[in-house]
PDB file of C-alpha atoms in Angstrom:
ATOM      1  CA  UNK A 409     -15.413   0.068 -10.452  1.00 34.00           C
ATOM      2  CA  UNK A 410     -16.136  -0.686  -6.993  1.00 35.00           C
ATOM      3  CA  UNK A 411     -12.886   0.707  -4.427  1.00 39.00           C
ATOM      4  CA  UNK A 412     -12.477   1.101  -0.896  1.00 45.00           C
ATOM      5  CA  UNK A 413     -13.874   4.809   0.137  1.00 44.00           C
ATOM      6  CA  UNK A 414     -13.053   6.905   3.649  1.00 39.00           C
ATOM      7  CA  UNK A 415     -15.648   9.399   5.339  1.00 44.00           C
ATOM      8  CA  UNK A 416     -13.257  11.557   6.759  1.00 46.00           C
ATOM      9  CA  UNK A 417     -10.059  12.966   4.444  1.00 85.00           C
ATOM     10  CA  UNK A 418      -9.187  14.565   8.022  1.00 90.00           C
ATOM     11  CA  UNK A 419      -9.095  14.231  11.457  1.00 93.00           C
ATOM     12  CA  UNK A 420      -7.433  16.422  14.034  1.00 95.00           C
ATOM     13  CA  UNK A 421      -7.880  14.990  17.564  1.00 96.00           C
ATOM     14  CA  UNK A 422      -5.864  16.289  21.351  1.00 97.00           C
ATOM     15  CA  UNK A 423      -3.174  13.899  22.477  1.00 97.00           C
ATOM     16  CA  UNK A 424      -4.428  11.210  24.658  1.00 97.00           C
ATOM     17  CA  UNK A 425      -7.349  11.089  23.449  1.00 97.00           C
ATOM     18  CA  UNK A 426      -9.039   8.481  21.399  1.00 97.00           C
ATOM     19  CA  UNK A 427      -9.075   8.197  17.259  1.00 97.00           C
ATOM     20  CA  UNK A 428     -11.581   6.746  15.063  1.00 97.00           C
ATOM     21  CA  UNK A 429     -10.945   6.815  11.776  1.00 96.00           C
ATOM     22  CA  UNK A 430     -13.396   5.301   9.395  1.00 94.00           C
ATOM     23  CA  UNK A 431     -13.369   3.005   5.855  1.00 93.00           C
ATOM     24  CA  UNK A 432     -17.034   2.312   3.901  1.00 92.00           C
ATOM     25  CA  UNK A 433     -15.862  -0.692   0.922  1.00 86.00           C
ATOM     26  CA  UNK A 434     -18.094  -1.524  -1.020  1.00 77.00           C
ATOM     27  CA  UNK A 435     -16.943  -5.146  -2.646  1.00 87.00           C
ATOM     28  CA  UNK A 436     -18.538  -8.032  -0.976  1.00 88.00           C
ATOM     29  CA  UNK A 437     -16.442 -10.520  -2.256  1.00 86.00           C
ATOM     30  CA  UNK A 438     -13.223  -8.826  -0.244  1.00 89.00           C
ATOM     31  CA  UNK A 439     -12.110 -11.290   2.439  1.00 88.00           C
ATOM     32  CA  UNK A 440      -9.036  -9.287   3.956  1.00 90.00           C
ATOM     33  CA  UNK A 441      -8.611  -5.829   5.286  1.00 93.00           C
ATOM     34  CA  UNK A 442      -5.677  -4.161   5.970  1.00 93.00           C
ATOM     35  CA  UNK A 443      -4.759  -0.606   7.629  1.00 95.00           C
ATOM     36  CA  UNK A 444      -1.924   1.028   6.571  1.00 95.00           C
ATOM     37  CA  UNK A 445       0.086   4.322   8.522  1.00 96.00           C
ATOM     38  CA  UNK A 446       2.088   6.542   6.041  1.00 95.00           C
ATOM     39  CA  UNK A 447       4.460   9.382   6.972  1.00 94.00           C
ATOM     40  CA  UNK A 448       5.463  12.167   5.537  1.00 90.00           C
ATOM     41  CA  UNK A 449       8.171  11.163   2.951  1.00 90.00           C
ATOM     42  CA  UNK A 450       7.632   7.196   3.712  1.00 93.00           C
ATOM     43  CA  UNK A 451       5.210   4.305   2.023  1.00 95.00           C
ATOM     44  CA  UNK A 452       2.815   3.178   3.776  1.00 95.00           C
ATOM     45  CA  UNK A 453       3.341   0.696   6.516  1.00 95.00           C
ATOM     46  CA  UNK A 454       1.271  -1.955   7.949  1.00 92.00           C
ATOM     47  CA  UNK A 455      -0.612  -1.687  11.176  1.00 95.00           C
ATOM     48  CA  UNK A 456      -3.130  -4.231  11.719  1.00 95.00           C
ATOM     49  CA  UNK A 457      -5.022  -6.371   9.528  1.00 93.00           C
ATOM     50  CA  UNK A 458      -8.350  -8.631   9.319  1.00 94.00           C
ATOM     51  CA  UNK A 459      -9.881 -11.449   7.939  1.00 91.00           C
ATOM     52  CA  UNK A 460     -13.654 -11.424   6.964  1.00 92.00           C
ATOM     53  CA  UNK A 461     -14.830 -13.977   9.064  1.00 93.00           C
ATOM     54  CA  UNK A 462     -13.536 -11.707  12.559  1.00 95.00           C
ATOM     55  CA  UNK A 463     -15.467  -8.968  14.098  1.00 96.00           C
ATOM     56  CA  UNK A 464     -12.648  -7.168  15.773  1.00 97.00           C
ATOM     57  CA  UNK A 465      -8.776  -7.814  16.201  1.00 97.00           C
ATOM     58  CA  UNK A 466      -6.434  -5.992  18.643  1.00 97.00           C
ATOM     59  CA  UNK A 467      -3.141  -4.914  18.184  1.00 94.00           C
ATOM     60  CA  UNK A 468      -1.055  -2.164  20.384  1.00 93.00           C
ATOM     61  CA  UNK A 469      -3.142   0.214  21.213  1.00 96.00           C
ATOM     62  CA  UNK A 470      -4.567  -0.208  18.174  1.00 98.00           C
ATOM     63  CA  UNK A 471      -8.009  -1.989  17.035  1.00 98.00           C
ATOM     64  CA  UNK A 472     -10.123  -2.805  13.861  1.00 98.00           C
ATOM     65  CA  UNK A 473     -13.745  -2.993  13.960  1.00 98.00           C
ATOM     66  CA  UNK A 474     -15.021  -4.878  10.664  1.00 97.00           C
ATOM     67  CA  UNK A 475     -18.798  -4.211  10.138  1.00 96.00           C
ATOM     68  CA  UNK A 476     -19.769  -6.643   6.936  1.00 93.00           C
ATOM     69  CA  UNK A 477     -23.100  -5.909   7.550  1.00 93.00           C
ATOM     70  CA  UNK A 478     -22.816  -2.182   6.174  1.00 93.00           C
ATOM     71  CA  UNK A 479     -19.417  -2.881   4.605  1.00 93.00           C
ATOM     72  CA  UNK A 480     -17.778  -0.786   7.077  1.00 95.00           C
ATOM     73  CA  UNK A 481     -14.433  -0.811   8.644  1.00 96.00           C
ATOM     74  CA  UNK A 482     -12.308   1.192  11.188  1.00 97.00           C
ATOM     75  CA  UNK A 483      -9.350   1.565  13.411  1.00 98.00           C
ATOM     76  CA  UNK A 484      -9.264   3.440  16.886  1.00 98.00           C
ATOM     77  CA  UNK A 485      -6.079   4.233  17.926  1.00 98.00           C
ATOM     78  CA  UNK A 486      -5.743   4.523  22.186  1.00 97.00           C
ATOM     79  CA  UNK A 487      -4.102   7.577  23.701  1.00 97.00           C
ATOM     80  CA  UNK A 488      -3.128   9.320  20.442  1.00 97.00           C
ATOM     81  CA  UNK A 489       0.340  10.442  20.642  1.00 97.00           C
ATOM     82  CA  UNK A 490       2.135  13.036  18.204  1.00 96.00           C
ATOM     83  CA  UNK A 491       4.132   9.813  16.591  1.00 95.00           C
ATOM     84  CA  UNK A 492       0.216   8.984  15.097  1.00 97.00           C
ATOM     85  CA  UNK A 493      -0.093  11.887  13.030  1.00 96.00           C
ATOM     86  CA  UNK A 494       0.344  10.815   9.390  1.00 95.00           C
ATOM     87  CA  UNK A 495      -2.005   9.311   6.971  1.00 95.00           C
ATOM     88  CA  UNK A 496      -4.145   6.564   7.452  1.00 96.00           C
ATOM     89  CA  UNK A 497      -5.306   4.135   4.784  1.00 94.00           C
ATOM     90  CA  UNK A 498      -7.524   1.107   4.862  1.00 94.00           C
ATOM     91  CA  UNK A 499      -7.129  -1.243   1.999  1.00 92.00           C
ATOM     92  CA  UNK A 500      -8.656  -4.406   0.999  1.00 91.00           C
ATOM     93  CA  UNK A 501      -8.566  -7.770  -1.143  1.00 87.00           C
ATOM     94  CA  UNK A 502     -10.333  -9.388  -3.296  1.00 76.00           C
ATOM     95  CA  UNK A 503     -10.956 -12.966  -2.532  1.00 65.00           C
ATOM     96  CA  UNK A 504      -8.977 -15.108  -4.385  1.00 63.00           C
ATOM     97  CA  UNK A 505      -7.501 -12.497  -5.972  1.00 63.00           C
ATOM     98  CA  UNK A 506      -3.708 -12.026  -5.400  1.00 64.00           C
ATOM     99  CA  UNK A 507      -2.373 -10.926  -1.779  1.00 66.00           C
ATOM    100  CA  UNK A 508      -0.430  -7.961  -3.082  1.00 71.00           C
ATOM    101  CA  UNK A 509      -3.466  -6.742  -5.012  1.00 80.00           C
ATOM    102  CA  UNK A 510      -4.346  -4.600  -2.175  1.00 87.00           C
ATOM    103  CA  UNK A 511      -7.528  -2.007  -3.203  1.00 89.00           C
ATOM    104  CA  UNK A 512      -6.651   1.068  -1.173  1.00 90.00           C
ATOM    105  CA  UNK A 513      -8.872   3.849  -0.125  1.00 89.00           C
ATOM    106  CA  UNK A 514      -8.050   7.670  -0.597  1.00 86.00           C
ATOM    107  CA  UNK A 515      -6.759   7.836   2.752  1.00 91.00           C
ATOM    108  CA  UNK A 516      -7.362  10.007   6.273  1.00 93.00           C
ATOM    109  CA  UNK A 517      -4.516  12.942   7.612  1.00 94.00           C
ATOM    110  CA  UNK A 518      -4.838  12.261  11.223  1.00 96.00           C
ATOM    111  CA  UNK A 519      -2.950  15.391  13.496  1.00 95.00           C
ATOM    112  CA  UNK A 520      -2.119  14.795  16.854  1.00 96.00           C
ATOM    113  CA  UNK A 521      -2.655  18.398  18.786  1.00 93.00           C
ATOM    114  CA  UNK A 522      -0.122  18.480  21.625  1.00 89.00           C
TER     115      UNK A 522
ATOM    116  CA  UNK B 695      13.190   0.459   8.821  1.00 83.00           C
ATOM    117  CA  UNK B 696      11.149  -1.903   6.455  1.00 86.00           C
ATOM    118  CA  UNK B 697      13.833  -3.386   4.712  1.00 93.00           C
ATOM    119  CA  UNK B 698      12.752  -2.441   1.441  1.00 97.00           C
ATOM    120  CA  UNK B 699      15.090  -0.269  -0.393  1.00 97.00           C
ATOM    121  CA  UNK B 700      14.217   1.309  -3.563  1.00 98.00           C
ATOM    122  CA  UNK B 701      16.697   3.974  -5.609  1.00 98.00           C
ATOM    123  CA  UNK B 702      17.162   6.811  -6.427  1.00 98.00           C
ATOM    124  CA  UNK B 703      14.715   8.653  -4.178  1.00 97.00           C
ATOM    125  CA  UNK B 704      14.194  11.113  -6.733  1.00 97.00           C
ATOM    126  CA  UNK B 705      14.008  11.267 -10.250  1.00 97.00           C
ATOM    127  CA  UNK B 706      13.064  14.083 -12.772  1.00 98.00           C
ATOM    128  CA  UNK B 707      13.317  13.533 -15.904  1.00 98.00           C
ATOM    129  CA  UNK B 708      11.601  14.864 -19.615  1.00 98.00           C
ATOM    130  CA  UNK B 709       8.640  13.402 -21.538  1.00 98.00           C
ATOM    131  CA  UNK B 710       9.540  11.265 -24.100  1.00 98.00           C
ATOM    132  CA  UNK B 711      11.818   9.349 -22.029  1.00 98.00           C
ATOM    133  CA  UNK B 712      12.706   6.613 -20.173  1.00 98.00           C
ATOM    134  CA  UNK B 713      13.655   5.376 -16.753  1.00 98.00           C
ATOM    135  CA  UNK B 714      14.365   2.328 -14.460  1.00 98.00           C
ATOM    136  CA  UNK B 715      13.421   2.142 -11.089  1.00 98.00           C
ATOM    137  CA  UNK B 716      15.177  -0.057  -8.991  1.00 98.00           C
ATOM    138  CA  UNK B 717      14.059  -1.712  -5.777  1.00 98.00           C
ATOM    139  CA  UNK B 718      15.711  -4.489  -3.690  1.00 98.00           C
ATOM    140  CA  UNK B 719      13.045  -6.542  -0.943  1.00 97.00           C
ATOM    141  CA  UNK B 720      13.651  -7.322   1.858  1.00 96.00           C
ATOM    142  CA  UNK B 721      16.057 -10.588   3.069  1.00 94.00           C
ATOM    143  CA  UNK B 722      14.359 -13.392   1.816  1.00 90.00           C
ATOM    144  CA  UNK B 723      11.097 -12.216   0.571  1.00 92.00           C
ATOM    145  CA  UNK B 724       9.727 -13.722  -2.871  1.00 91.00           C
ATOM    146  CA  UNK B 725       7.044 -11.303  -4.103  1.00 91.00           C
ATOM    147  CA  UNK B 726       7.586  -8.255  -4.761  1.00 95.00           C
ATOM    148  CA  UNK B 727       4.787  -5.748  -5.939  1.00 95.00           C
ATOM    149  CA  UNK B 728       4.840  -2.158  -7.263  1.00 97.00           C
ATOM    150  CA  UNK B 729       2.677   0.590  -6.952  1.00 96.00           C
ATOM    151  CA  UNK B 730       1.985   3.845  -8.112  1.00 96.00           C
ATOM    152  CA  UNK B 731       0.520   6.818  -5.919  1.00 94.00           C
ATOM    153  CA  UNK B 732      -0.540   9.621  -7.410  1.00 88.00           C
ATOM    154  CA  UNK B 733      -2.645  12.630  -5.923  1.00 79.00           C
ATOM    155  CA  UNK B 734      -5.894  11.832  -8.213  1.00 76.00           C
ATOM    156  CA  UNK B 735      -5.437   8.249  -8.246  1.00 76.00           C
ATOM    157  CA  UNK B 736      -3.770   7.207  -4.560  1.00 84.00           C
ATOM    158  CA  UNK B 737      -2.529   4.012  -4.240  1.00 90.00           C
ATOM    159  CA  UNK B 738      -2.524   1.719  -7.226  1.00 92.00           C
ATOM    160  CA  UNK B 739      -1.490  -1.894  -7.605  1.00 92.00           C
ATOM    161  CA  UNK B 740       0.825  -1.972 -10.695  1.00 95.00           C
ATOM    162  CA  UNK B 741       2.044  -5.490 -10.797  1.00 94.00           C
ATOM    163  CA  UNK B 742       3.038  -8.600  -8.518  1.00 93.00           C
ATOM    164  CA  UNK B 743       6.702 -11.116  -9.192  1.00 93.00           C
ATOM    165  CA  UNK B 744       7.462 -13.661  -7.424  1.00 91.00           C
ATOM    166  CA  UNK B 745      10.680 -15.692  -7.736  1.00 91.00           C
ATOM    167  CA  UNK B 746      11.262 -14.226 -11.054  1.00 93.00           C
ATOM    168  CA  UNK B 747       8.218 -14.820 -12.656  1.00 94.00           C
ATOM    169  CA  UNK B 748       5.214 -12.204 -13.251  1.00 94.00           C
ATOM    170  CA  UNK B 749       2.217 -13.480 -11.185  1.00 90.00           C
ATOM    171  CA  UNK B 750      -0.204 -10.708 -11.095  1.00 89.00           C
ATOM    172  CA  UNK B 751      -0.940  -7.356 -13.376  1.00 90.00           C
ATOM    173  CA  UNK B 752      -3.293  -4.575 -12.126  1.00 90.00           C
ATOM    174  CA  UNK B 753      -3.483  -1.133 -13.490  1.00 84.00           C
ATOM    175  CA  UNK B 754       0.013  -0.958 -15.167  1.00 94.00           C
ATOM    176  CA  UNK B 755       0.122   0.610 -18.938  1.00 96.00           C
ATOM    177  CA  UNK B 756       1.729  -0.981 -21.708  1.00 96.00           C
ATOM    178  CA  UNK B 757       4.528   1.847 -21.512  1.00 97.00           C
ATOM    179  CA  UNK B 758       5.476   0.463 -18.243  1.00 98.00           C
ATOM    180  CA  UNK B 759       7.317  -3.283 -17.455  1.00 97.00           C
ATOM    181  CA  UNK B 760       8.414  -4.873 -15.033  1.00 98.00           C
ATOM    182  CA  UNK B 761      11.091  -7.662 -14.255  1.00 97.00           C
ATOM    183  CA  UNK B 762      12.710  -9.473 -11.178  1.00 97.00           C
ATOM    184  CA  UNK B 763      16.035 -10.920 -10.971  1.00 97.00           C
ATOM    185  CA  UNK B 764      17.947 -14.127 -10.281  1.00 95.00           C
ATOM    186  CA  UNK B 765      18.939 -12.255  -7.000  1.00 95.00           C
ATOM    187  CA  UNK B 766      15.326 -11.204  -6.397  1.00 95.00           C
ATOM    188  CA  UNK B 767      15.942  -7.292  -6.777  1.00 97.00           C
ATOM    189  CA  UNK B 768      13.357  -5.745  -9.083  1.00 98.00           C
ATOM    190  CA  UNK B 769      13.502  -3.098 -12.003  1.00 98.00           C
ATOM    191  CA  UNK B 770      10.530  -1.222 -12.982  1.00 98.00           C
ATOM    192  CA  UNK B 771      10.591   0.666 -16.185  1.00 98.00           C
ATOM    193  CA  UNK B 772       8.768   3.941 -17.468  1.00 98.00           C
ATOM    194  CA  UNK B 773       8.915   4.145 -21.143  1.00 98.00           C
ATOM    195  CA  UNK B 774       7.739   7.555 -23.574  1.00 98.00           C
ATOM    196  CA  UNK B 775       6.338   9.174 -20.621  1.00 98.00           C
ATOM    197  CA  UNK B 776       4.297  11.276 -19.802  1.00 97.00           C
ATOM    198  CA  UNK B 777       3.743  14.433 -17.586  1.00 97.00           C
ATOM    199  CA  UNK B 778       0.936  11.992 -15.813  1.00 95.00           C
ATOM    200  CA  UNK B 779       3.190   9.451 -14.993  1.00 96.00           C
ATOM    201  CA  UNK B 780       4.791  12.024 -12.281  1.00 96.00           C
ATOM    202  CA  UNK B 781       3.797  10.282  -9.134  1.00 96.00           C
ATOM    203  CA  UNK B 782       5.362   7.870  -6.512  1.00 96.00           C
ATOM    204  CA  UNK B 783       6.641   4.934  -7.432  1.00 98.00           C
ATOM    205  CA  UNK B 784       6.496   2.028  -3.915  1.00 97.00           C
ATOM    206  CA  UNK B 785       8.199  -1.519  -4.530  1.00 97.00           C
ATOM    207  CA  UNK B 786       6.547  -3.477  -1.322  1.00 95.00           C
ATOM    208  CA  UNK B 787       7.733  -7.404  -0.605  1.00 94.00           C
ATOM    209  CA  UNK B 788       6.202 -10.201   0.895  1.00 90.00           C
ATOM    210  CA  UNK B 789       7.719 -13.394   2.607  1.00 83.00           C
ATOM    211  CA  UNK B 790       4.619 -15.848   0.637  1.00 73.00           C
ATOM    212  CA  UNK B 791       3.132 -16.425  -2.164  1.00 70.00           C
ATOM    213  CA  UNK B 792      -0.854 -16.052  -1.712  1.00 68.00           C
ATOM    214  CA  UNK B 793      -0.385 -15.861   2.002  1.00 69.00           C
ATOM    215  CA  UNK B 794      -2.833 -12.896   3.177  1.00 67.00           C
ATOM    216  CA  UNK B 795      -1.765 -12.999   6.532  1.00 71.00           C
ATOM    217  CA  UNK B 796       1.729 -12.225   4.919  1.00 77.00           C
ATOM    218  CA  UNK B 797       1.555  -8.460   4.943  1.00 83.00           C
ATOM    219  CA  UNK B 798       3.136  -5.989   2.653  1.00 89.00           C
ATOM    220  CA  UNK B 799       6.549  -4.506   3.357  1.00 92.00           C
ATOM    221  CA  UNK B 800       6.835  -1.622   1.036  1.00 95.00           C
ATOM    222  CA  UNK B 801       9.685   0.805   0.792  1.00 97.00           C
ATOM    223  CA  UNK B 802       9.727   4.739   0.770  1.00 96.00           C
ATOM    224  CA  UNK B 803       9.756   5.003  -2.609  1.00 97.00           C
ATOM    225  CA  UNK B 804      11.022   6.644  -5.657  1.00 98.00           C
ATOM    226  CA  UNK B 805       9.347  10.420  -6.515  1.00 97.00           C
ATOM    227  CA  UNK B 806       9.187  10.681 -10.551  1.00 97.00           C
ATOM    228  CA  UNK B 807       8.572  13.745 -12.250  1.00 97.00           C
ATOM    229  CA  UNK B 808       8.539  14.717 -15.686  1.00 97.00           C
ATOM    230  CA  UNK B 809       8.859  17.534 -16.904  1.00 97.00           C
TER     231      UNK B 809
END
């Protein structure tokens, strides 16, 4: 069945800088996206989210880019600080489906070299 | 701190049997969800309450149920299973029902493994 996919499974980037991390879904009918941080040990917990009619929402140093031309999605995190490092997943939903039925992708390890 | 708190952290146990997995949401959320996460599968949406009642079912086997309480904590139970059913078990919560700008809340979770 169709699911939410990731180009990278890791990323290692230099504190301060910049981090893109990337999310190719391939349902058309999803009408939410959501990016989710998990730490070692932890579930995953929610970082910024999107509805399919937006382009782009900001959050703390944090912003999704939603690309429903391609079916593409990403976050950038500013000035990546150690605290980032963990794994990153993008999930989506299904519209009309339920709000907990989140489709999540495989997920990106983002490390944070100090 | 999400405010989620699911027990026991851990959990090993033999195939063949059975377990509960307990999980109390956060003050005042409804709906509470379960997932599974597994290395080969990730993240998977097991099934949705709300109030009590059973509102949505994803990929949840027949082995497994599911039921929320008057006082809106949650049980989720592993029947006969299976060395493939080691994985970790979330419990997430939600202030709405159908709300999508109502984000997930989900707990740290409950490692099961069978041995």
């Amino acid at each position: 069945g169709e699911s939410v996919g990731l180009h990278l499974p890791t990323l290692s980037v230099q504190e301060g800088d910049n981090s893109i991390i990337n999310c190719a879904y391939s349902n058309s009918a999803s009408d939410y996206f959501i990016w989710y941080k998990q730490e070692s040990g932890k579930g995953p917990q929610f970082i910024i989210d999107i509805r399919s009619n937006m382009d782009k929402r900001q959050g703390q140093r944090v912003t999704v880019l939603l690309n429903k031309t391609v079916k593409h999605l990403s976050l950038q995190i500013a000035a990546t600080q150690p605290g980032d490092s963990a794994v990153y997943f993008c999930a989506e939903n299904l519209y009309g489906g339920s709000q907990g039925n989140l489709i999540f992708g495989k997920g990106t390890k983002l490390s944070v070299k100090p | 701190d999400s405010g989620v708190t699911q027990t026991p952290k851990h959990l090993i146990t033999a195939t063949g049997q059975r377990v509960t997995l307990r999980c109390s949401p956060r003050s005042g959320d409804l709906s509470v969800y379960w997932y599974q996460q597994s290395l080969d599968q990730g993240l998977q949406f097991l099934i949705q309450y709300y109030n009590g009642e059973e509102r949505a079912k994803g990929n949840i086997l027949e082995r497994f149920s599911a039921q929320q309480f008057p006082d809106l904590h949650s049980e989720l139970n592993l029947s006969s299973l299976e060395l493939g059913d080691s994985a970790l078990y979330f419990c997430a919560s939600s202030a709405h029902l159908d709300r999508k700008d109502s984000p997930l809340h989900f707990g740290n979770g409950t490692r099961l493994t069978v041995t």
